[in-house]
């Protein structure tokens, strides 16, 4: 996936501070945070959207990592978001799990 920005982040080609890394995923801060704490958890393998991820252990792992990073950072209340498709607000087409916390949330989302 030569031109995928998030592949370059997860492979280390673009230097980025990781809050978590293992052989499957990385977690790093969103460049345009929508709250005091906003991270993205992404698989190292390229998938355009969550619809492409058939491996349930990978999706489960992404959430486990999010839970752990939140706990490590004392974030007790947070929201997970996976925008899927342009109309839903997806702008980067390498699947990513948003974890946003540190402020009161409203519902429904816009
Ligand atoms: P989406 O809109 O696709 O759900 O979310 C893409 C997210 O990636 C946005 O929240 C945006 O701020 C973030 N983002 C885009 N480019 C970069 C980047 O180069 N570095 C980081 N850390 N986040 C990025
Ligand atoms: Zn990618």
mmCIF file of N, CA and C and ligand atoms in Angstrom:
data_model
loop_
_atom_site.group_PDB
_atom_site.id
_atom_site.type_symbol
_atom_site.label_atom_id
_atom_site.label_comp_id
_atom_site.label_asym_id
_atom_site.label_seq_id
_atom_site.Cartn_x
_atom_site.Cartn_y
_atom_site.Cartn_z
ATOM 1 N N UNK A 1 0.852 -1.201 0.000
ATOM 2 C CA UNK A 1 0.000 0.000 0.000
ATOM 3 C C UNK A 1 0.882 1.243 0.000
ATOM 4 N N UNK A 2 1.534 1.486 -1.124
ATOM 5 C CA UNK A 2 2.582 2.476 -1.229
ATOM 6 C C UNK A 2 2.228 3.863 -0.756
ATOM 7 N N UNK A 3 1.017 4.315 -1.032
ATOM 8 C CA UNK A 3 0.695 5.703 -0.731
ATOM 9 C C UNK A 3 -0.151 5.888 0.514
ATOM 10 N N UNK A 4 -0.337 4.810 1.264
ATOM 11 C CA UNK A 4 -1.219 4.941 2.430
ATOM 12 C C UNK A 4 -0.448 5.569 3.597
ATOM 13 N N UNK A 5 -0.963 6.702 4.056
ATOM 14 C CA UNK A 5 -0.291 7.445 5.121
ATOM 15 C C UNK A 5 -0.236 6.645 6.415
ATOM 16 N N UNK A 6 -1.330 5.955 6.746
ATOM 17 C CA UNK A 6 -1.343 5.207 8.015
ATOM 18 C C UNK A 6 -0.456 3.967 7.943
ATOM 19 N N UNK A 7 -0.262 3.397 6.752
ATOM 20 C CA UNK A 7 0.731 2.318 6.614
ATOM 21 C C UNK A 7 2.124 2.856 6.914
ATOM 22 N N UNK A 8 2.379 4.084 6.474
ATOM 23 C CA UNK A 8 3.705 4.679 6.717
ATOM 24 C C UNK A 8 3.887 4.989 8.192
ATOM 25 N N UNK A 9 2.824 5.368 8.871
ATOM 26 C CA UNK A 9 2.906 5.592 10.320
ATOM 27 C C UNK A 9 3.153 4.262 11.033
ATOM 28 N N UNK A 10 2.353 3.238 10.699
ATOM 29 C CA UNK A 10 2.459 1.985 11.463
ATOM 30 C C UNK A 10 3.770 1.260 11.195
ATOM 31 N N UNK A 11 4.353 1.462 10.015
ATOM 32 C CA UNK A 11 5.620 0.791 9.697
ATOM 33 C C UNK A 11 6.823 1.550 10.248
ATOM 34 N N UNK A 12 6.581 2.781 10.714
ATOM 35 C CA UNK A 12 7.683 3.580 11.251
ATOM 36 C C UNK A 12 8.335 4.465 10.199
ATOM 37 N N UNK A 13 7.847 4.378 8.953
ATOM 38 C CA UNK A 13 8.432 5.212 7.891
ATOM 39 C C UNK A 13 8.235 6.695 8.196
ATOM 40 N N UNK A 14 7.070 7.024 8.767
ATOM 41 C CA UNK A 14 6.834 8.379 9.273
ATOM 42 C C UNK A 14 6.943 8.296 10.794
ATOM 43 N N UNK A 15 7.972 8.887 11.374
ATOM 44 C CA UNK A 15 8.183 8.748 12.823
ATOM 45 C C UNK A 15 7.004 9.306 13.617
ATOM 46 N N UNK A 16 6.470 8.481 14.502
ATOM 47 C CA UNK A 16 5.287 8.830 15.284
ATOM 48 C C UNK A 16 5.447 8.207 16.668
ATOM 49 N N UNK A 17 5.038 8.948 17.683
ATOM 50 C CA UNK A 17 5.087 8.376 19.039
ATOM 51 C C UNK A 17 3.915 7.414 19.215
ATOM 52 N N UNK A 18 4.215 6.185 19.578
ATOM 53 C CA UNK A 18 3.169 5.192 19.816
ATOM 54 C C UNK A 18 2.875 5.089 21.307
ATOM 55 N N UNK A 19 1.580 5.087 21.638
ATOM 56 C CA UNK A 19 1.195 4.831 23.025
ATOM 57 C C UNK A 19 1.150 3.332 23.283
ATOM 58 N N UNK A 20 1.059 2.575 22.198
ATOM 59 C CA UNK A 20 1.100 1.110 22.281
ATOM 60 C C UNK A 20 1.544 0.590 20.925
ATOM 61 N N UNK A 21 2.335 -0.492 20.958
ATOM 62 C CA UNK A 21 2.698 -1.186 19.720
ATOM 63 C C UNK A 21 2.926 -2.651 20.010
ATOM 64 N N UNK A 22 2.404 -3.505 19.145
ATOM 65 C CA UNK A 22 2.803 -4.908 19.134
ATOM 66 C C UNK A 22 2.888 -5.348 17.679
ATOM 67 N N UNK A 23 2.911 -6.649 17.427
ATOM 68 C CA UNK A 23 3.092 -7.094 16.043
ATOM 69 C C UNK A 23 1.859 -6.871 15.177
ATOM 70 N N UNK A 24 0.705 -6.625 15.794
ATOM 71 C CA UNK A 24 -0.551 -6.490 15.033
ATOM 72 C C UNK A 24 -1.051 -5.056 14.887
ATOM 73 N N UNK A 25 -0.872 -4.231 15.924
ATOM 74 C CA UNK A 25 -1.494 -2.895 15.938
ATOM 75 C C UNK A 25 -0.553 -1.841 16.509
ATOM 76 N N UNK A 26 -0.894 -0.579 16.222
ATOM 77 C CA UNK A 26 -0.264 0.541 16.925
ATOM 78 C C UNK A 26 -1.357 1.515 17.351
ATOM 79 N N UNK A 27 -1.056 2.282 18.403
ATOM 80 C CA UNK A 27 -1.958 3.337 18.871
ATOM 81 C C UNK A 27 -1.153 4.621 18.977
ATOM 82 N N UNK A 28 -1.731 5.700 18.450
ATOM 83 C CA UNK A 28 -1.034 6.992 18.458
ATOM 84 C C UNK A 28 -2.062 8.111 18.543
ATOM 85 N N UNK A 29 -1.586 9.313 18.911
ATOM 86 C CA UNK A 29 -2.497 10.442 19.093
ATOM 87 C C UNK A 29 -2.982 10.994 17.754
ATOM 88 N N UNK A 30 -4.269 11.350 17.726
ATOM 89 C CA UNK A 30 -4.831 11.985 16.535
ATOM 90 C C UNK A 30 -4.207 13.378 16.376
ATOM 91 N N UNK A 31 -3.921 13.745 15.150
ATOM 92 C CA UNK A 31 -3.275 15.037 14.882
ATOM 93 C C UNK A 31 -4.237 16.212 15.112
ATOM 94 N N UNK A 32 -5.528 15.939 15.078
ATOM 95 C CA UNK A 32 -6.553 16.984 15.254
ATOM 96 C C UNK A 32 -7.533 16.503 16.329
ATOM 97 N N UNK A 33 -7.092 16.509 17.583
ATOM 98 C CA UNK A 33 -7.869 15.851 18.644
ATOM 99 C C UNK A 33 -9.238 16.483 18.874
ATOM 100 N N UNK A 34 -10.230 15.633 19.012
ATOM 101 C CA UNK A 34 -11.604 16.086 19.255
ATOM 102 C C UNK A 34 -11.964 16.012 20.732
ATOM 103 N N UNK A 35 -10.952 15.965 21.572
ATOM 104 C CA UNK A 35 -11.137 15.941 23.020
ATOM 105 C C UNK A 35 -9.759 15.954 23.631
ATOM 106 N N UNK A 36 -9.694 16.085 24.978
ATOM 107 C CA UNK A 36 -8.386 16.104 25.640
ATOM 108 C C UNK A 36 -7.570 14.835 25.383
ATOM 109 N N UNK A 37 -8.266 13.729 25.172
ATOM 110 C CA UNK A 37 -7.568 12.476 24.860
ATOM 111 C C UNK A 37 -8.204 11.889 23.607
ATOM 112 N N UNK A 38 -7.428 11.787 22.547
ATOM 113 C CA UNK A 38 -7.971 11.258 21.286
ATOM 114 C C UNK A 38 -6.866 10.468 20.607
ATOM 115 N N UNK A 39 -7.040 9.167 20.577
ATOM 116 C CA UNK A 39 -6.046 8.309 19.936
ATOM 117 C C UNK A 39 -6.704 7.484 18.839
ATOM 118 N N UNK A 40 -5.859 6.967 17.984
ATOM 119 C CA UNK A 40 -6.302 6.062 16.920
ATOM 120 C C UNK A 40 -5.588 4.737 17.118
ATOM 121 N N UNK A 41 -6.350 3.649 17.037
ATOM 122 C CA UNK A 41 -5.780 2.308 17.108
ATOM 123 C C UNK A 41 -5.934 1.705 15.714
ATOM 124 N N UNK A 42 -4.823 1.326 15.097
ATOM 125 C CA UNK A 42 -4.890 0.819 13.717
ATOM 126 C C UNK A 42 -4.133 -0.501 13.596
ATOM 127 N N UNK A 43 -4.621 -1.389 12.730
ATOM 128 C CA UNK A 43 -3.835 -2.590 12.445
ATOM 129 C C UNK A 43 -2.625 -2.227 11.591
ATOM 130 N N UNK A 44 -1.555 -2.992 11.742
ATOM 131 C CA UNK A 44 -0.388 -2.773 10.884
ATOM 132 C C UNK A 44 -0.693 -3.202 9.454
ATOM 133 N N UNK A 45 -1.538 -4.217 9.329
ATOM 134 C CA UNK A 45 -1.932 -4.664 7.995
ATOM 135 C C UNK A 45 -2.935 -3.669 7.421
ATOM 136 N N UNK A 46 -2.848 -3.425 6.122
ATOM 137 C CA UNK A 46 -3.734 -2.445 5.497
ATOM 138 C C UNK A 46 -5.112 -3.048 5.194
ATOM 139 N N UNK A 47 -6.153 -2.408 5.722
ATOM 140 C CA UNK A 47 -7.546 -2.691 5.350
ATOM 141 C C UNK A 47 -8.185 -1.337 5.104
ATOM 142 N N UNK A 48 -8.938 -1.230 4.021
ATOM 143 C CA UNK A 48 -9.535 0.059 3.679
ATOM 144 C C UNK A 48 -10.567 0.498 4.713
ATOM 145 N N UNK A 49 -11.358 -0.463 5.197
ATOM 146 C CA UNK A 49 -12.373 -0.115 6.200
ATOM 147 C C UNK A 49 -12.608 -1.327 7.092
ATOM 148 N N UNK A 50 -13.399 -1.137 8.125
ATOM 149 C CA UNK A 50 -13.697 -2.235 9.062
ATOM 150 C C UNK A 50 -14.448 -3.370 8.332
ATOM 151 N N UNK A 51 -15.122 -3.019 7.236
ATOM 152 C CA UNK A 51 -15.873 -4.053 6.501
ATOM 153 C C UNK A 51 -14.941 -5.109 5.913
ATOM 154 N N UNK A 52 -13.693 -4.740 5.683
ATOM 155 C CA UNK A 52 -12.711 -5.674 5.105
ATOM 156 C C UNK A 52 -12.076 -6.585 6.135
ATOM 157 N N UNK A 53 -12.222 -6.236 7.406
ATOM 158 C CA UNK A 53 -11.529 -7.002 8.455
ATOM 159 C C UNK A 53 -12.403 -8.190 8.849
ATOM 160 N N UNK A 54 -12.010 -9.364 8.378
ATOM 161 C CA UNK A 54 -12.821 -10.561 8.665
ATOM 162 C C UNK A 54 -12.313 -11.301 9.901
ATOM 163 N N UNK A 55 -11.126 -10.933 10.348
ATOM 164 C CA UNK A 55 -10.478 -11.622 11.459
ATOM 165 C C UNK A 55 -10.999 -11.050 12.785
ATOM 166 N N UNK A 56 -11.892 -11.807 13.440
ATOM 167 C CA UNK A 56 -12.512 -11.289 14.668
ATOM 168 C C UNK A 56 -11.488 -11.094 15.776
ATOM 169 N N UNK A 57 -10.422 -11.882 15.746
ATOM 170 C CA UNK A 57 -9.420 -11.703 16.807
ATOM 171 C C UNK A 57 -8.717 -10.354 16.644
ATOM 172 N N UNK A 58 -8.606 -9.865 15.407
ATOM 173 C CA UNK A 58 -7.981 -8.551 15.198
ATOM 174 C C UNK A 58 -8.909 -7.441 15.683
ATOM 175 N N UNK A 59 -10.182 -7.519 15.351
ATOM 176 C CA UNK A 59 -11.097 -6.465 15.826
ATOM 177 C C UNK A 59 -11.151 -6.497 17.358
ATOM 178 N N UNK A 60 -11.215 -7.685 17.932
ATOM 179 C CA UNK A 60 -11.217 -7.790 19.394
ATOM 180 C C UNK A 60 -9.943 -7.214 19.993
ATOM 181 N N UNK A 61 -8.848 -7.489 19.339
ATOM 182 C CA UNK A 61 -7.564 -6.995 19.841
ATOM 183 C C UNK A 61 -7.504 -5.464 19.809
ATOM 184 N N UNK A 62 -8.039 -4.868 18.754
ATOM 185 C CA UNK A 62 -8.036 -3.397 18.669
ATOM 186 C C UNK A 62 -8.775 -2.788 19.869
ATOM 187 N N UNK A 63 -9.908 -3.388 20.233
ATOM 188 C CA UNK A 63 -10.656 -2.869 21.393
ATOM 189 C C UNK A 63 -9.910 -3.144 22.696
ATOM 190 N N UNK A 64 -9.297 -4.303 22.816
ATOM 191 C CA UNK A 64 -8.533 -4.606 24.036
ATOM 192 C C UNK A 64 -7.398 -3.615 24.232
ATOM 193 N N UNK A 65 -6.728 -3.293 23.121
ATOM 194 C CA UNK A 65 -5.632 -2.327 23.183
ATOM 195 C C UNK A 65 -6.177 -0.954 23.583
ATOM 196 N N UNK A 66 -7.305 -0.564 22.987
ATOM 197 C CA UNK A 66 -7.919 0.715 23.364
ATOM 198 C C UNK A 66 -8.242 0.753 24.848
ATOM 199 N N UNK A 67 -8.848 -0.312 25.366
ATOM 200 C CA UNK A 67 -9.178 -0.364 26.800
ATOM 201 C C UNK A 67 -7.923 -0.201 27.645
ATOM 202 N N UNK A 68 -6.884 -0.861 27.237
ATOM 203 C CA UNK A 68 -5.640 -0.831 28.006
ATOM 204 C C UNK A 68 -4.985 0.555 27.974
ATOM 205 N N UNK A 69 -4.946 1.162 26.791
ATOM 206 C CA UNK A 69 -4.335 2.495 26.697
ATOM 207 C C UNK A 69 -5.164 3.501 27.497
ATOM 208 N N UNK A 70 -6.490 3.378 27.437
ATOM 209 C CA UNK A 70 -7.342 4.274 28.232
ATOM 210 C C UNK A 70 -7.026 4.099 29.714
ATOM 211 N N UNK A 71 -6.946 2.867 30.161
ATOM 212 C CA UNK A 71 -6.667 2.608 31.578
ATOM 213 C C UNK A 71 -5.287 3.159 31.962
ATOM 214 N N UNK A 72 -4.309 2.921 31.108
ATOM 215 C CA UNK A 72 -2.946 3.410 31.385
ATOM 216 C C UNK A 72 -2.909 4.929 31.526
ATOM 217 N N UNK A 73 -3.870 5.610 30.870
ATOM 218 C CA UNK A 73 -3.885 7.070 30.885
ATOM 219 C C UNK A 73 -4.995 7.637 31.770
ATOM 220 N N UNK A 74 -5.558 6.771 32.614
ATOM 221 C CA UNK A 74 -6.602 7.175 33.568
ATOM 222 C C UNK A 74 -7.820 7.792 32.890
ATOM 223 N N UNK A 75 -8.145 7.289 31.711
ATOM 224 C CA UNK A 75 -9.349 7.742 31.006
ATOM 225 C C UNK A 75 -10.453 6.720 31.303
ATOM 226 N N UNK A 76 -11.390 7.120 32.160
ATOM 227 C CA UNK A 76 -12.413 6.163 32.595
ATOM 228 C C UNK A 76 -13.637 6.187 31.691
ATOM 229 N N UNK A 77 -13.927 7.349 31.118
ATOM 230 C CA UNK A 77 -15.094 7.492 30.240
ATOM 231 C C UNK A 77 -14.599 7.877 28.856
ATOM 232 N N UNK A 78 -15.058 7.156 27.882
ATOM 233 C CA UNK A 78 -14.575 7.463 26.528
ATOM 234 C C UNK A 78 -15.559 6.903 25.504
ATOM 235 N N UNK A 79 -15.305 7.285 24.277
ATOM 236 C CA UNK A 79 -16.168 6.805 23.179
ATOM 237 C C UNK A 79 -15.297 6.208 22.090
ATOM 238 N N UNK A 80 -15.720 5.045 21.568
ATOM 239 C CA UNK A 80 -15.088 4.435 20.405
ATOM 240 C C UNK A 80 -15.886 4.799 19.162
ATOM 241 N N UNK A 81 -15.177 5.101 18.092
ATOM 242 C CA UNK A 81 -15.846 5.409 16.816
ATOM 243 C C UNK A 81 -15.040 4.779 15.684
ATOM 244 N N UNK A 82 -15.737 4.135 14.766
ATOM 245 C CA UNK A 82 -15.098 3.696 13.512
ATOM 246 C C UNK A 82 -15.949 4.249 12.373
ATOM 247 N N UNK A 83 -15.535 5.367 11.813
ATOM 248 C CA UNK A 83 -16.255 5.919 10.668
ATOM 249 C C UNK A 83 -16.015 5.001 9.472
ATOM 250 N N UNK A 84 -17.089 4.641 8.805
ATOM 251 C CA UNK A 84 -16.985 3.655 7.723
ATOM 252 C C UNK A 84 -17.679 4.183 6.479
ATOM 253 N N UNK A 85 -16.876 4.624 5.502
ATOM 254 C CA UNK A 85 -17.418 5.211 4.276
ATOM 255 C C UNK A 85 -17.461 6.725 4.394
ATOM 256 N N UNK A 86 -17.369 7.345 3.242
ATOM 257 C CA UNK A 86 -17.269 8.802 3.180
ATOM 258 C C UNK A 86 -18.455 9.507 3.836
ATOM 259 N N UNK A 87 -19.657 8.990 3.605
ATOM 260 C CA UNK A 87 -20.844 9.645 4.151
ATOM 261 C C UNK A 87 -20.862 9.585 5.675
ATOM 262 N N UNK A 88 -20.212 8.579 6.214
ATOM 263 C CA UNK A 88 -20.145 8.428 7.671
ATOM 264 C C UNK A 88 -18.990 9.208 8.287
ATOM 265 N N UNK A 89 -18.216 9.889 7.437
ATOM 266 C CA UNK A 89 -17.151 10.735 7.958
ATOM 267 C C UNK A 89 -15.760 10.147 7.834
ATOM 268 N N UNK A 90 -15.634 9.006 7.137
ATOM 269 C CA UNK A 90 -14.293 8.428 6.972
ATOM 270 C C UNK A 90 -13.492 9.273 5.988
ATOM 271 N N UNK A 91 -12.317 9.699 6.415
ATOM 272 C CA UNK A 91 -11.445 10.496 5.542
ATOM 273 C C UNK A 91 -10.123 9.803 5.258
ATOM 274 N N UNK A 92 -9.747 8.846 6.116
ATOM 275 C CA UNK A 92 -8.511 8.083 5.908
ATOM 276 C C UNK A 92 -8.913 6.634 5.664
ATOM 277 N N UNK A 93 -8.474 6.098 4.527
ATOM 278 C CA UNK A 93 -8.985 4.779 4.122
ATOM 279 C C UNK A 93 -7.991 3.662 4.460
ATOM 280 N N UNK A 94 -7.582 3.694 5.727
ATOM 281 C CA UNK A 94 -6.883 2.591 6.404
ATOM 282 C C UNK A 94 -7.618 2.502 7.739
ATOM 283 N N UNK A 95 -8.228 1.353 7.992
ATOM 284 C CA UNK A 95 -9.156 1.268 9.127
ATOM 285 C C UNK A 95 -8.502 1.762 10.417
ATOM 286 N N UNK A 96 -9.284 2.542 11.185
ATOM 287 C CA UNK A 96 -8.795 3.078 12.454
ATOM 288 C C UNK A 96 -9.936 3.189 13.436
ATOM 289 N N UNK A 97 -9.612 2.829 14.668
ATOM 290 C CA UNK A 97 -10.571 2.915 15.775
ATOM 291 C C UNK A 97 -10.230 4.173 16.573
ATOM 292 N N UNK A 98 -11.177 5.136 16.580
ATOM 293 C CA UNK A 98 -10.984 6.328 17.405
ATOM 294 C C UNK A 98 -11.328 6.001 18.856
ATOM 295 N N UNK A 99 -10.549 6.529 19.769
ATOM 296 C CA UNK A 99 -10.907 6.493 21.203
ATOM 297 C C UNK A 99 -10.791 7.930 21.687
ATOM 298 N N UNK A 100 -11.935 8.501 22.059
ATOM 299 C CA UNK A 100 -11.978 9.911 22.467
ATOM 300 C C UNK A 100 -12.498 9.982 23.901
ATOM 301 N N UNK A 101 -11.786 10.716 24.741
ATOM 302 C CA UNK A 101 -12.217 10.852 26.132
ATOM 303 C C UNK A 101 -11.713 12.133 26.734
ATOM 304 N N UNK A 102 -12.041 12.304 28.013
ATOM 305 C CA UNK A 102 -11.563 13.468 28.746
ATOM 306 C C UNK A 102 -12.499 14.654 28.676
ATOM 307 N N UNK A 103 -13.678 14.451 28.111
ATOM 308 C CA UNK A 103 -14.689 15.523 28.119
ATOM 309 C C UNK A 103 -16.079 14.880 28.070
ATOM 310 N N UNK A 104 -17.089 15.678 28.439
ATOM 311 C CA UNK A 104 -18.465 15.180 28.363
ATOM 312 C C UNK A 104 -18.881 15.056 26.907
ATOM 313 N N UNK A 105 -19.547 13.974 26.562
ATOM 314 C CA UNK A 105 -19.985 13.729 25.187
ATOM 315 C C UNK A 105 -21.478 14.035 25.040
ATOM 316 N N UNK A 106 -21.860 14.345 23.832
ATOM 317 C CA UNK A 106 -23.289 14.522 23.555
ATOM 318 C C UNK A 106 -23.756 13.404 22.657
ATOM 319 N N UNK A 107 -25.057 13.230 22.598
ATOM 320 C CA UNK A 107 -25.655 12.215 21.747
ATOM 321 C C UNK A 107 -26.945 12.774 21.169
ATOM 322 N N UNK A 108 -27.299 12.564 19.918
ATOM 323 C CA UNK A 108 -26.576 11.750 18.951
ATOM 324 C C UNK A 108 -25.378 12.482 18.353
ATOM 325 N N UNK A 109 -24.454 11.716 17.746
ATOM 326 C CA UNK A 109 -23.326 12.350 17.053
ATOM 327 C C UNK A 109 -23.826 13.094 15.824
ATOM 328 N N UNK A 110 -23.092 14.103 15.396
ATOM 329 C CA UNK A 110 -23.516 14.896 14.235
ATOM 330 C C UNK A 110 -23.207 14.214 12.931
HETATM 331 P P1 LIG B 1 -11.710 9.566 9.919
HETATM 332 O O1 LIG B 1 -12.292 10.896 9.578
HETATM 333 O O2 LIG B 1 -11.210 8.833 8.681
HETATM 334 O O3 LIG B 1 -12.576 8.706 10.780
HETATM 335 O O4 LIG B 1 -10.466 9.864 10.834
HETATM 336 C C1 LIG B 1 -9.208 10.176 10.346
HETATM 337 C C2 LIG B 1 -8.471 10.783 11.509
HETATM 338 O O5 LIG B 1 -7.082 10.758 11.226
HETATM 339 C C3 LIG B 1 -8.856 12.232 11.788
HETATM 340 O O6 LIG B 1 -9.322 12.341 13.130
HETATM 341 C C4 LIG B 1 -7.557 12.994 11.545
HETATM 342 O O7 LIG B 1 -7.403 14.078 12.439
HETATM 343 C C5 LIG B 1 -6.504 11.925 11.732
HETATM 344 N N1 LIG B 1 -5.297 12.134 10.961
HETATM 345 C C6 LIG B 1 -5.219 12.441 9.631
HETATM 346 N N2 LIG B 1 -3.938 12.543 9.256
HETATM 347 C C7 LIG B 1 -3.195 12.274 10.354
HETATM 348 C C8 LIG B 1 -1.780 12.231 10.573
HETATM 349 O O8 LIG B 1 -0.967 12.456 9.698
HETATM 350 N N3 LIG B 1 -1.367 11.921 11.825
HETATM 351 C C9 LIG B 1 -2.247 11.678 12.842
HETATM 352 N N4 LIG B 1 -1.730 11.378 14.041
HETATM 353 N N5 LIG B 1 -3.586 11.711 12.665
HETATM 354 C C10 LIG B 1 -4.047 12.012 11.437
HETATM 355 ZN ZN1 LIG B 2 -2.664 1.510 4.973
#
